[in-house]
N, CA, C and O of each residue as an XYZ file, in Angstrom:
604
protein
N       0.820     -1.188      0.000
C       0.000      0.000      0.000
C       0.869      1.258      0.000
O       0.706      2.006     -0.964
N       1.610      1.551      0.764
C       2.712      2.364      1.137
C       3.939      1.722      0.667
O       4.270      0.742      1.334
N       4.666      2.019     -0.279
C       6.042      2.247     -0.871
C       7.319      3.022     -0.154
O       8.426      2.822      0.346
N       6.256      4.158     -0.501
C       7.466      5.502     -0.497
C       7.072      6.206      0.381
O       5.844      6.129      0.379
N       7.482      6.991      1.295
C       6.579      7.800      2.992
C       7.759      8.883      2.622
O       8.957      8.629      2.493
N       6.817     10.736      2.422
C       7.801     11.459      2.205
C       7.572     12.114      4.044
O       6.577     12.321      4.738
N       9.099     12.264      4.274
C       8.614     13.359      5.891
C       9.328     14.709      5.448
O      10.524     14.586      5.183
N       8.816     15.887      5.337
C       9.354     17.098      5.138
C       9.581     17.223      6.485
O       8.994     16.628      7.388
N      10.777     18.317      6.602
C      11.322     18.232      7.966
C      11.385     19.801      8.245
O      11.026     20.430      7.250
N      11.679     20.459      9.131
C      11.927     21.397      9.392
C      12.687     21.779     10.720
O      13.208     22.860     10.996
N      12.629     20.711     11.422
C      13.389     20.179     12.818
C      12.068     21.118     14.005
O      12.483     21.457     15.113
N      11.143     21.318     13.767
C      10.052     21.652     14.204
C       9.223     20.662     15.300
O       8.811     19.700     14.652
N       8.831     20.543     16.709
C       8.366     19.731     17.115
C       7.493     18.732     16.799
O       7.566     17.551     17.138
N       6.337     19.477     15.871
C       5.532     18.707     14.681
C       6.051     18.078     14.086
O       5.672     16.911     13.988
N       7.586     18.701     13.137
C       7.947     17.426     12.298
C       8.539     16.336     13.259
O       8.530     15.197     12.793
N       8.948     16.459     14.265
C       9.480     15.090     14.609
C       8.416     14.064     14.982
O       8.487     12.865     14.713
N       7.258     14.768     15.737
C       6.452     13.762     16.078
C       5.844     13.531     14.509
O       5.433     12.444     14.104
N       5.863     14.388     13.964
C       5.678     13.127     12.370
C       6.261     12.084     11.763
O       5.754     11.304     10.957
N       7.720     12.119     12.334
C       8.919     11.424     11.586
C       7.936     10.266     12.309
O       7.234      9.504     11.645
N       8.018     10.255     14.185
C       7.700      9.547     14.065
C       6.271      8.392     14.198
O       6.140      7.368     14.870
N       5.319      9.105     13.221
C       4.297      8.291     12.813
C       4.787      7.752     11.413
O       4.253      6.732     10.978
N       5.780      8.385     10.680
C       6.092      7.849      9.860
C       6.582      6.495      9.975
O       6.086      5.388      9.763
N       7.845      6.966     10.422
C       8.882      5.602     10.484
C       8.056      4.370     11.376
O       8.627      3.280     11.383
N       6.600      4.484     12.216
C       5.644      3.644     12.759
C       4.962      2.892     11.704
O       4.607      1.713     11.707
N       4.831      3.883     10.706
C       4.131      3.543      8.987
C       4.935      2.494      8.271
O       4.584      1.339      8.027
N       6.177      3.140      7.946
C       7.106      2.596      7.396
C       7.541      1.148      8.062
O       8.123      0.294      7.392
N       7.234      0.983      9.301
C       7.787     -0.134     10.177
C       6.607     -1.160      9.007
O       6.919     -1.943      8.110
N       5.151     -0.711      9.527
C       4.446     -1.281      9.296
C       3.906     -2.003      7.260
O       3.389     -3.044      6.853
N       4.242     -1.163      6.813
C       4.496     -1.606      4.951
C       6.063     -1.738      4.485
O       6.512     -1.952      3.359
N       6.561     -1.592      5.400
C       7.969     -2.197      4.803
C       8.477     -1.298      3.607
O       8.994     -1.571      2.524
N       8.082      0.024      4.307
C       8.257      1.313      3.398
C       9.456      2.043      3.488
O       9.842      2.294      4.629
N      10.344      2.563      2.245
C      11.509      3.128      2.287
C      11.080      4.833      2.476
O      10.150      5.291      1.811
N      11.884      5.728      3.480
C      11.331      6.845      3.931
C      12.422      8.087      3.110
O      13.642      8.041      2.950
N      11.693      8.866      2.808
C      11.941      9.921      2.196
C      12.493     11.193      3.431
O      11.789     11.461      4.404
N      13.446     11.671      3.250
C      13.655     12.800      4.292
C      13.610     14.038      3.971
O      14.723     14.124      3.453
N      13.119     15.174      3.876
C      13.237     16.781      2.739
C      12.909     17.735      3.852
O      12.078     17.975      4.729
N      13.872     18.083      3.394
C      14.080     19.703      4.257
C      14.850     20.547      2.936
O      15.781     20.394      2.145
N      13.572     21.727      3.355
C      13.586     22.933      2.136
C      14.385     24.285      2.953
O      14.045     24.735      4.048
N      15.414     24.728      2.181
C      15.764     26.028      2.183
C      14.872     26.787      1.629
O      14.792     26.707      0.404
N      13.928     27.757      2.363
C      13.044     28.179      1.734
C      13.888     29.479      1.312
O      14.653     30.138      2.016
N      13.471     29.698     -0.280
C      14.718     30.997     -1.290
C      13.783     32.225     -0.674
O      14.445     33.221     -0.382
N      12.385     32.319     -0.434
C      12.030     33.617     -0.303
C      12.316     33.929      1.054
O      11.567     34.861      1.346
N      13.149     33.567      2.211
C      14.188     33.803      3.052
C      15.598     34.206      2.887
O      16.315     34.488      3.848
N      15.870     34.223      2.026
C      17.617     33.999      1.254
C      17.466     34.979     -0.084
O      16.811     34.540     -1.029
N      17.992     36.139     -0.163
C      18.759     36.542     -1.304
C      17.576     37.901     -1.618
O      17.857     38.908     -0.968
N      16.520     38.010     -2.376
C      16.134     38.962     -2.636
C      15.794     39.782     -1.814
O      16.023     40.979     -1.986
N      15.212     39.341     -0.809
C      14.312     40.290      0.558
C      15.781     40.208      1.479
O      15.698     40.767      2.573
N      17.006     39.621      1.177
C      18.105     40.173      2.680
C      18.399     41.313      2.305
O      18.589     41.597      1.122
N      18.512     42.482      3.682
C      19.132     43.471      3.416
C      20.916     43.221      2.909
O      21.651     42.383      3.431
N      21.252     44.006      1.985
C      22.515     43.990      1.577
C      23.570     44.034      2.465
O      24.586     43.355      2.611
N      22.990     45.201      3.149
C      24.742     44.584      4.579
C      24.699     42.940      5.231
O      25.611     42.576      5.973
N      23.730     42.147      4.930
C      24.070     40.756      5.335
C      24.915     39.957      4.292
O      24.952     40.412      3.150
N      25.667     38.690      4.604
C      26.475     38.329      3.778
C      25.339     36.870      3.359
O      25.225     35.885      4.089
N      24.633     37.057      2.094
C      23.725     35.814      1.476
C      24.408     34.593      1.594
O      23.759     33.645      2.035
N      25.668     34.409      1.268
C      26.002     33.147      1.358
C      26.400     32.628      2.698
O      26.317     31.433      2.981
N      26.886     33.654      3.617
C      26.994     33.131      5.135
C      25.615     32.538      5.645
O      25.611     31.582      6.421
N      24.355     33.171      5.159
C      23.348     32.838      5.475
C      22.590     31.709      5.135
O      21.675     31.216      5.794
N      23.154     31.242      3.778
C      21.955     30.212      3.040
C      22.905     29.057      3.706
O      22.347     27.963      3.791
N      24.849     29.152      4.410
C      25.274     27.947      5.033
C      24.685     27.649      6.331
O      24.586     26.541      6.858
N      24.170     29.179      6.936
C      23.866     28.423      8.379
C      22.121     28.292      8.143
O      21.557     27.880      9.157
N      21.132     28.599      6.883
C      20.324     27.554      6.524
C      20.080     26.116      6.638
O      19.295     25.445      7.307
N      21.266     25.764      5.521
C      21.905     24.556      5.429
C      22.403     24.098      6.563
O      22.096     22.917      6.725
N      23.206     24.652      7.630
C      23.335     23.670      8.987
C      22.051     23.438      9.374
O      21.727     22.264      9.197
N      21.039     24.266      9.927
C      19.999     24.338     10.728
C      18.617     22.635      9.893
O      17.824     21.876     10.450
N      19.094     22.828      8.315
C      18.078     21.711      7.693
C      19.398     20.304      7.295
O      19.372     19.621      6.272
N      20.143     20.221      8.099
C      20.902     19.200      8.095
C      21.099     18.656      9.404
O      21.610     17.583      9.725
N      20.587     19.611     10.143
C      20.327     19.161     11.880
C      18.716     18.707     11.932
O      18.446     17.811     12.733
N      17.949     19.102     11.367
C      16.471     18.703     11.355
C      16.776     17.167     10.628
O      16.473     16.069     11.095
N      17.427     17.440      9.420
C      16.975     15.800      8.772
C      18.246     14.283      9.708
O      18.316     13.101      9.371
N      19.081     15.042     10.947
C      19.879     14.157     11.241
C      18.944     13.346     12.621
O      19.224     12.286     13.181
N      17.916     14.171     12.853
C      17.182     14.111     14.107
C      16.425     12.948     13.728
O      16.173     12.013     14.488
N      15.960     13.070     12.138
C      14.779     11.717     11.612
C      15.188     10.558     11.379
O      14.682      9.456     11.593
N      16.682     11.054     10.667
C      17.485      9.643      9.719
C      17.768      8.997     11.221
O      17.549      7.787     11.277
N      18.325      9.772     12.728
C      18.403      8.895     13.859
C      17.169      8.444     14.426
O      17.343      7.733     15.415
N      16.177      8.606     14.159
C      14.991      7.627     14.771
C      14.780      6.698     13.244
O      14.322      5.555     13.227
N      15.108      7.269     12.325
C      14.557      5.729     11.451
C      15.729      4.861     11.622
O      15.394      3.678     11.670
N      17.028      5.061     11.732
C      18.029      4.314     12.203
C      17.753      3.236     13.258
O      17.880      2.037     13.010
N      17.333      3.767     14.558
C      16.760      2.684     15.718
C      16.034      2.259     15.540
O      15.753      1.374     16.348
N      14.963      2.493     14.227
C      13.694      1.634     13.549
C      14.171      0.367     12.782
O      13.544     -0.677     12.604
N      15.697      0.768     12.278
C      16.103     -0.046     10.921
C      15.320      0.067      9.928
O      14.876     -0.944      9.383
N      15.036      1.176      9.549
C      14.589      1.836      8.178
C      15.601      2.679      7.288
O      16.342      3.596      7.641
N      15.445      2.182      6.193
C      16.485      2.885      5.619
C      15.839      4.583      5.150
O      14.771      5.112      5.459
N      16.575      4.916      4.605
C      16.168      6.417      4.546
C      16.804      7.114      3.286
O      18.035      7.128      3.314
N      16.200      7.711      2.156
C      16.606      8.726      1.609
C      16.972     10.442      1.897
O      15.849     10.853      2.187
N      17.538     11.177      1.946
C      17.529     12.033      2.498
C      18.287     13.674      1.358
O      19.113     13.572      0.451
N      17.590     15.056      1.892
C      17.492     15.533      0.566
C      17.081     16.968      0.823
O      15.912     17.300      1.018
N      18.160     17.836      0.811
C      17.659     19.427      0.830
C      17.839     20.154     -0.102
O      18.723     20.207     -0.957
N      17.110     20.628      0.058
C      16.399     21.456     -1.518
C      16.363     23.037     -1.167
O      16.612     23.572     -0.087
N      15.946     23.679     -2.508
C      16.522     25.558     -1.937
C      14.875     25.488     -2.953
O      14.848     25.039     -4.099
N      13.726     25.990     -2.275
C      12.687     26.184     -2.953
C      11.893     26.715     -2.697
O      12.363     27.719     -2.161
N      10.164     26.827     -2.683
C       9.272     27.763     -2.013
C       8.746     26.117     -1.364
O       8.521     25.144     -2.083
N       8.684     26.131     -0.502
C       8.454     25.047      0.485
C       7.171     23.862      0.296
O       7.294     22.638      0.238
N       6.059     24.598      0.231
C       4.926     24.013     -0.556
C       5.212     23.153     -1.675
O       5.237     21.925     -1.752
N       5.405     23.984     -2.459
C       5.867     23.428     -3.790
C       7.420     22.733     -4.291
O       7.657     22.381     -5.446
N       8.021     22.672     -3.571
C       8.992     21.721     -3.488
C       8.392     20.304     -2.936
O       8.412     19.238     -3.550
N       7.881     20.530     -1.698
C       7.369     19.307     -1.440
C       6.514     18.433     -2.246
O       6.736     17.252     -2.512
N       5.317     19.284     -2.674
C       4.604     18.696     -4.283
C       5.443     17.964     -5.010
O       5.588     16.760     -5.223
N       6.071     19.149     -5.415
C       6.895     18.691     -7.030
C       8.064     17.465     -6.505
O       8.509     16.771     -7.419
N       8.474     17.230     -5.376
C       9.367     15.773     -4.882
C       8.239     14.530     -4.734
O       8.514     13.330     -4.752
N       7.041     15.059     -4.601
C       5.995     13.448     -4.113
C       6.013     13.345     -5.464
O       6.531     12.313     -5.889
N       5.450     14.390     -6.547
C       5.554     14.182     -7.944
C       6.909     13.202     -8.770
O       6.814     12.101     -9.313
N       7.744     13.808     -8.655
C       8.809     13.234     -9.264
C       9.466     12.071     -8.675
O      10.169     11.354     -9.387
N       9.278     11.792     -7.284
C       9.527     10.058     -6.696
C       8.803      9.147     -6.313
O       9.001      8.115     -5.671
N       7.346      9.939     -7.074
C       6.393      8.745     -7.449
C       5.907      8.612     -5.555
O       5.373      7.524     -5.341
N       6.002      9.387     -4.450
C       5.836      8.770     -3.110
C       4.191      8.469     -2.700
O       3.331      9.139     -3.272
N       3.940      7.820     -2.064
C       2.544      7.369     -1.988
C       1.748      7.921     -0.586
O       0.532      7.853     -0.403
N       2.880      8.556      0.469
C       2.389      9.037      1.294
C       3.337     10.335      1.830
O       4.559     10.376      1.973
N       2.161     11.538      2.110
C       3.458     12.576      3.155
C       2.835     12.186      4.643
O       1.766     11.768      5.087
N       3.707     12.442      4.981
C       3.448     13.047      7.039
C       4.313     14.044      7.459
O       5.543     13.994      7.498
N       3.645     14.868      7.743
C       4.437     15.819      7.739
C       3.826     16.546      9.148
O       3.005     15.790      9.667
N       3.969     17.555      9.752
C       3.788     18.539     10.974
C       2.684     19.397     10.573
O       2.555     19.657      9.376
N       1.956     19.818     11.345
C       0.603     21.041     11.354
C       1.428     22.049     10.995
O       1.387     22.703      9.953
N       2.413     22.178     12.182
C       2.827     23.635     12.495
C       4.650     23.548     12.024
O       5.145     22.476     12.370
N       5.311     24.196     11.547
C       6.431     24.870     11.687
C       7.269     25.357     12.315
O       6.821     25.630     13.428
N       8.530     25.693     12.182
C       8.880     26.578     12.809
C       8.858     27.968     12.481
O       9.602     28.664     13.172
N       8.093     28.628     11.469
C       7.836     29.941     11.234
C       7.170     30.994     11.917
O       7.344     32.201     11.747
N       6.039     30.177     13.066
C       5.834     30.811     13.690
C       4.862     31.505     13.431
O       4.504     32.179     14.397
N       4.135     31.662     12.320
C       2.887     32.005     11.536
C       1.764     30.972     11.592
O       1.693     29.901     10.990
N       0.802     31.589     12.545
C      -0.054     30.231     13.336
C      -1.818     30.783     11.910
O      -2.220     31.864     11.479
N      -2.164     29.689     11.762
C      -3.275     30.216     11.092
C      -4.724     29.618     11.739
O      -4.900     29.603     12.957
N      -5.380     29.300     11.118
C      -6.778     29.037     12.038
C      -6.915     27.346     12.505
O      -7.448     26.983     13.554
N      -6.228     26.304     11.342
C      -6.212     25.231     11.512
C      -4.914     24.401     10.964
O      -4.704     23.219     11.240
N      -4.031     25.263     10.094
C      -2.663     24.664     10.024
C      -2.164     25.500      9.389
O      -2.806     26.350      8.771
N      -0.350     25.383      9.432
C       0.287     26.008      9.289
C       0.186     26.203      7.355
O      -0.464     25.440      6.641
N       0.801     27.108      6.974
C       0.367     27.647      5.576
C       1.009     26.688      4.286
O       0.556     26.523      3.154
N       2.536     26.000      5.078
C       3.006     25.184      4.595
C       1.475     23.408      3.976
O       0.894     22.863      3.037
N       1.746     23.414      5.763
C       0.741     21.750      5.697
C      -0.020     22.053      4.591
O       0.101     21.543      3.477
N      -1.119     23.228      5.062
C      -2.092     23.663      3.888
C      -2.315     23.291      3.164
O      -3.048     22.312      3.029
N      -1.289     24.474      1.615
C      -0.612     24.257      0.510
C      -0.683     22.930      0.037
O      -1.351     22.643     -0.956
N       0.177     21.831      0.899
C       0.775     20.642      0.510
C      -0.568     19.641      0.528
O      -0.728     18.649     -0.182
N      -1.584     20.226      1.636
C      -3.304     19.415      1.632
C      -3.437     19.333      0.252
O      -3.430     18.364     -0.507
N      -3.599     20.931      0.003
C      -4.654     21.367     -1.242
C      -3.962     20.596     -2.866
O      -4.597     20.179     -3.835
N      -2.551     20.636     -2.651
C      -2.243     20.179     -3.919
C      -1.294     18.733     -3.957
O      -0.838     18.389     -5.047
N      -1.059     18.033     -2.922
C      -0.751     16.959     -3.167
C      -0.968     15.847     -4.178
O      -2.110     15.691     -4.610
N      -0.120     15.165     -4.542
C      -1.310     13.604     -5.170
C      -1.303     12.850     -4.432
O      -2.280     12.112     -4.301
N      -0.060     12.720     -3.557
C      -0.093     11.896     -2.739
C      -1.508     11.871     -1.134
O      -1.927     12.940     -0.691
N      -1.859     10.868     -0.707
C      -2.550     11.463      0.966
C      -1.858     11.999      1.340
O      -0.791     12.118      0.738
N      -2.118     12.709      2.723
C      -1.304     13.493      3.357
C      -1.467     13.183      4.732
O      -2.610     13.506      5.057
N      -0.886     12.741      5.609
C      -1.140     12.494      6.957
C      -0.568     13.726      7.797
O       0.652     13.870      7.719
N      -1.307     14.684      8.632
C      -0.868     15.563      9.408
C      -0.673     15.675     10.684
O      -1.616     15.110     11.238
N       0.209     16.197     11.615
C       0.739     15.772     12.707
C       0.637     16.924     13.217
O       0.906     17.939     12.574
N       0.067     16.942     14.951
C       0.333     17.822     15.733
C       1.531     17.949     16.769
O       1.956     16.900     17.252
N       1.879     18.676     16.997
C       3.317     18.173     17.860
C       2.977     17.569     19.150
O       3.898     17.270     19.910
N       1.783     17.358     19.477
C       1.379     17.060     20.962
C       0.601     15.752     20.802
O      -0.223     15.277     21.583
N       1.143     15.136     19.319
C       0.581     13.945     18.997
C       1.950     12.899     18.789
O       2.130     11.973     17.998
N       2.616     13.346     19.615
C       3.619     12.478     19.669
C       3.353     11.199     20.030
O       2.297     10.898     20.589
N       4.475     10.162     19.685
C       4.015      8.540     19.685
C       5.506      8.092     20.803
O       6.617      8.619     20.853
N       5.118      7.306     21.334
C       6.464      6.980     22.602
C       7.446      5.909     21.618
O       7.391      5.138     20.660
N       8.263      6.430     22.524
C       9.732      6.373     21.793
C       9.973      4.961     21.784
O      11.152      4.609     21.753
N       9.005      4.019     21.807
C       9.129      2.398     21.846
C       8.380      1.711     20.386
O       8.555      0.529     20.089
N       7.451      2.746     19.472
C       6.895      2.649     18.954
C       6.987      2.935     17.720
O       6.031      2.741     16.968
């Protein structure tokens, strides 16, 4: 039924307790897990003021979404799930789309909320987005829907 399980990451409390309903998923179909964390570009480069240095910035991006996806690949690790893993520089929504699109994935799980900090009436603007235009289902996670760490 489940193949491919994408988890967008953001190192966000939501995403972890998504990772892990995922990697619970993945236990359960014998599913290989997708890991994506987006450099989102409309953070980076046009809107920085010029006295900041863009490329100092898009590296400590890149640390901050290489610490989110090391947090998942180590719980699918103690799962013994293997893991793809994969950061991208995009508009966040639509990166995530266009990756379920192009690796064929059959499921997201992903977090309500973010770390952006932009709370809306019932999910974050990201989840949303990724509801409204997925192909894949979409399984959504609250961070207070965490699953115990045996599971």
């Amino acid at each position: 039924m489940y193949d491919t399980i994408l988890i967008p990451t953001d190192g966000s409390d939501a995403a972890n307790a998504a990772a892990k309903h995922a990697i619970a998923i993945a236990i359960r179909f014998d599913a290989t897990l997708h890991v994506l964390s987006v450099i989102d570009t409309r953070s980076v480069g046009i809107t920085t003021p010029t006295e900041l240095d863009v490329e100092q910035l898009r590296a400590a991006y890149r640390t901050e979404n290489e610490a989110a996806i090391e947090k998942v690949v180590e719980k699918a690790t103690n799962a013994n799930q293997p893991t793809t893993t994969v950061i991208q520089l995009g508009v966040p929504d639509r990166t995530i789309t266009d990756y379920v699109t192009e690796h064929d994935i059959d499921l997201v799980v992903m977090g309500t909320h973010g770390r952006t900090g932009v709370t809306r009436a019932l999910l974050g603007s990201v989840a949303e987005q990724v509801l409204r235009t997925s192909s894949a289902p979409v399984l959504t996670v609250h961070s207070d829907q965490d699953l115990p760490d045996d599971r």
